[in-house]
JSON list of C-alpha atoms and ligand atoms in Angstrom, two decimals:
[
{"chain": "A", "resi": 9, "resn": "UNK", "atom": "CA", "xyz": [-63.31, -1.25, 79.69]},
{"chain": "A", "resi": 10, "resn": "UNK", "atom": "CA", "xyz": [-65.19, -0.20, 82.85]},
{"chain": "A", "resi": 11, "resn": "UNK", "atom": "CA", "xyz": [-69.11, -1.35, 83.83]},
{"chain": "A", "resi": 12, "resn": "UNK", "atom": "CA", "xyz": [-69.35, 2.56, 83.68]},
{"chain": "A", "resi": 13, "resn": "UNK", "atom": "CA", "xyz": [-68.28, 2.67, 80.15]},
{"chain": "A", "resi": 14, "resn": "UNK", "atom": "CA", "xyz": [-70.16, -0.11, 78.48]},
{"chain": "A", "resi": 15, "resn": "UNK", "atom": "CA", "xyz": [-73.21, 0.55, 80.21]},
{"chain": "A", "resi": 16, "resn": "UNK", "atom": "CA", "xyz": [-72.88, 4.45, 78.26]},
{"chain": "A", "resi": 17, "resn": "UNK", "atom": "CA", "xyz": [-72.63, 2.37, 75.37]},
{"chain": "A", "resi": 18, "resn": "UNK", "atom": "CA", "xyz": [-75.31, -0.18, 76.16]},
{"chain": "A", "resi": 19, "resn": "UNK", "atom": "CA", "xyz": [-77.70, 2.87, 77.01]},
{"chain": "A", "resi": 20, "resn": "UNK", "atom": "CA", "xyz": [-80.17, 2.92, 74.55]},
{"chain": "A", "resi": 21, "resn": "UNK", "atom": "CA", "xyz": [-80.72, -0.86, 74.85]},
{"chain": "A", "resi": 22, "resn": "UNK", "atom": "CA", "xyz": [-82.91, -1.63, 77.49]},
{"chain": "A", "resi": 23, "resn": "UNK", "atom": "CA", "xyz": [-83.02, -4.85, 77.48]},
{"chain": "A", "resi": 24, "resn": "UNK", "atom": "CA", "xyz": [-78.67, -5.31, 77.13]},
{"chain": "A", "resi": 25, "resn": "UNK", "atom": "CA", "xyz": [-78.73, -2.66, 79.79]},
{"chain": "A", "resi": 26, "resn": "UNK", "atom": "CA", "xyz": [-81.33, -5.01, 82.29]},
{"chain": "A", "resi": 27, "resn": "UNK", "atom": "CA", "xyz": [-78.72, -7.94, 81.22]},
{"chain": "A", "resi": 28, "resn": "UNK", "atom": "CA", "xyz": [-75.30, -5.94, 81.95]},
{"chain": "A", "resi": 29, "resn": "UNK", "atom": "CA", "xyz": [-76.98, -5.03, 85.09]},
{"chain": "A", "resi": 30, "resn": "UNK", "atom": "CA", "xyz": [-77.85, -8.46, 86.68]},
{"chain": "A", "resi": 31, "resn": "UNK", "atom": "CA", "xyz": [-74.88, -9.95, 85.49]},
{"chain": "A", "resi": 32, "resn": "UNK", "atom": "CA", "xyz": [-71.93, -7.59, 85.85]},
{"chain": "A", "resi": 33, "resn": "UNK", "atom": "CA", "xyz": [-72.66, -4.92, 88.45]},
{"chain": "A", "resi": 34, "resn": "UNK", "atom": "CA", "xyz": [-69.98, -4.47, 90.57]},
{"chain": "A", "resi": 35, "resn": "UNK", "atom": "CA", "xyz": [-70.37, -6.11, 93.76]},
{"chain": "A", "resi": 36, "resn": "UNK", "atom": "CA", "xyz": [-70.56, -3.04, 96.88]},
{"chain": "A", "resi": 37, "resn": "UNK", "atom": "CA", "xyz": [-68.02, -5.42, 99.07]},
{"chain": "A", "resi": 38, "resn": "UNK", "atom": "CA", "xyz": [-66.96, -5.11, 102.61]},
{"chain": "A", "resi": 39, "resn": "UNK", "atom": "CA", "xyz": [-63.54, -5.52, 102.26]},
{"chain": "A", "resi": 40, "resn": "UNK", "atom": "CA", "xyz": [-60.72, -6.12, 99.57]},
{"chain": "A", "resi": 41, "resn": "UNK", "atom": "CA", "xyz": [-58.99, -3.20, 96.58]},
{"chain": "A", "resi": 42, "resn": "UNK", "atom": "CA", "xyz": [-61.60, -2.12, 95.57]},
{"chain": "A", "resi": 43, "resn": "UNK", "atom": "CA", "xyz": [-63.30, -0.44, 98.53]},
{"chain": "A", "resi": 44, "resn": "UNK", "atom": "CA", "xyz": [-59.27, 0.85, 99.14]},
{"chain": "A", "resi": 45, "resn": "UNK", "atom": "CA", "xyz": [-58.78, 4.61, 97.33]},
{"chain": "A", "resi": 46, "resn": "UNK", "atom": "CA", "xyz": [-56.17, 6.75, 96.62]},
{"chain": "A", "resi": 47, "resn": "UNK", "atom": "CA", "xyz": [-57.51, 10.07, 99.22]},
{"chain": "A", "resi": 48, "resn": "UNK", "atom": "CA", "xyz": [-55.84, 12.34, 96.35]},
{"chain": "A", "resi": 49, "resn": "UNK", "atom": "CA", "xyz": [-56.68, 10.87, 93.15]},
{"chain": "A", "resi": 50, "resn": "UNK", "atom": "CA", "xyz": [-59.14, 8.43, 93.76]},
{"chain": "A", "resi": 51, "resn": "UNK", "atom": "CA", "xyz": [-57.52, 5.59, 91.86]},
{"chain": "A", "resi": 52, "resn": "UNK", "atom": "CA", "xyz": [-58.25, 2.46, 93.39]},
{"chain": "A", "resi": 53, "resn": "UNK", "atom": "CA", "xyz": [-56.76, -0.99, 93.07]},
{"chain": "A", "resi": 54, "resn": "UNK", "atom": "CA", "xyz": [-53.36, -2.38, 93.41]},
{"chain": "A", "resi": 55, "resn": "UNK", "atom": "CA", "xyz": [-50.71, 0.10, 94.77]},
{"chain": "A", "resi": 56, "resn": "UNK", "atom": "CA", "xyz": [-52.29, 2.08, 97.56]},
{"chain": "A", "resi": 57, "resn": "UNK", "atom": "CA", "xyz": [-50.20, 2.50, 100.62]},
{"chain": "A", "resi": 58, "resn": "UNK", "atom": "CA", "xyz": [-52.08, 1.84, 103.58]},
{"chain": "A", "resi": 59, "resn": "UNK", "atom": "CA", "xyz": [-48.77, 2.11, 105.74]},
{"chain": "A", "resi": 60, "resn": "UNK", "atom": "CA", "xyz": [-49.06, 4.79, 108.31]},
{"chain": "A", "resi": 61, "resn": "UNK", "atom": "CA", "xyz": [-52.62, 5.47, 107.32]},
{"chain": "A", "resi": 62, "resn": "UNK", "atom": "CA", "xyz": [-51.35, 7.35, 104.69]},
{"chain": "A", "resi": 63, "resn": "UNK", "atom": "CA", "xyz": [-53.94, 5.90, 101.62]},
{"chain": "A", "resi": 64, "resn": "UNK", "atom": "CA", "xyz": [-52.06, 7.72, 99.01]},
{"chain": "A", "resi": 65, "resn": "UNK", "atom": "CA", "xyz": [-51.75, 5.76, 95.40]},
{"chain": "A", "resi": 66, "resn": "UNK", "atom": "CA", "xyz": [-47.75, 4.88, 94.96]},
{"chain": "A", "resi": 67, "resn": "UNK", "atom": "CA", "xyz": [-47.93, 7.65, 92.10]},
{"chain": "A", "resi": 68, "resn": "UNK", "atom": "CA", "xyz": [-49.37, 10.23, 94.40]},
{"chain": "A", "resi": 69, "resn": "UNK", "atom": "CA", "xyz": [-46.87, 8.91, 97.47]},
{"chain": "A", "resi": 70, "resn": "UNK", "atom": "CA", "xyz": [-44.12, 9.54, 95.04]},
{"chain": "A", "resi": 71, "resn": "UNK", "atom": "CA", "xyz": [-45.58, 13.40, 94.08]},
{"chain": "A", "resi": 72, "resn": "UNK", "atom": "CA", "xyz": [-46.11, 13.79, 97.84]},
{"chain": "A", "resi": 73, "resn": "UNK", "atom": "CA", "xyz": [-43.93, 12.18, 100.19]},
{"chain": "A", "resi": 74, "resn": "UNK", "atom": "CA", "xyz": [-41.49, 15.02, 100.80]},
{"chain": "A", "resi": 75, "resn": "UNK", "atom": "CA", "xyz": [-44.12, 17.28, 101.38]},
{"chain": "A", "resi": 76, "resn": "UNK", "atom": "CA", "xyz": [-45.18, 14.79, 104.11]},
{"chain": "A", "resi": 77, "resn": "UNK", "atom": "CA", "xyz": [-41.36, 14.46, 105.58]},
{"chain": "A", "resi": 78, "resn": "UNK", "atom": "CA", "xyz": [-40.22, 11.97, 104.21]},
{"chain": "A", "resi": 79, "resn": "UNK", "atom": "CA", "xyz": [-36.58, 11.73, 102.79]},
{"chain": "A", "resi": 80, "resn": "UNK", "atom": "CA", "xyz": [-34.91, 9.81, 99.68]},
{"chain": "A", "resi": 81, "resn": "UNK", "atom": "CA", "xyz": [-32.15, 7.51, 101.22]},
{"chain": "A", "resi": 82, "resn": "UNK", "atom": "CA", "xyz": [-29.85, 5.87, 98.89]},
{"chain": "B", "resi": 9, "resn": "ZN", "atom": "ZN1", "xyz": [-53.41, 8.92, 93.85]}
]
């Protein structure tokens, strides 16, 4: 489950919510997947083409990519 979702669940606890805060916020980093993002979706994570700038999820690539020019070789 996400920080996001167990801190809605957490809510009414202060005190859990002061905990979940010190010790599992996520870290604002300068690099690395998780400051990557999908530019249509949003997804972040594992699977984002950075290849010709593109930033498109492979999902999104795949719904894309012909728009974009590119062709299916076998
Ligand atoms: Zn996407």
């Amino acid at each position: 489950m996400s920080y996001q979702g167990i801190l809605q669940q957490v809510k009414d606890n202060n005190n859990k919510v002061e905990k979940l805060k010190k010790h599992n916020e996520p870290k604002d980093r300068g690099f690395g997947k998780s400051k990557r993002k999908c530019r249509r979706c949003g997804r972040r994570g594992r699977g984002i083409i950075r290849k010709y700038d593109l930033y498109y999820c492979r999902q999104c690539f795949r719904e894309v990519a012909e728009n974009l020019g590119f062709k299916k070789m076998d």
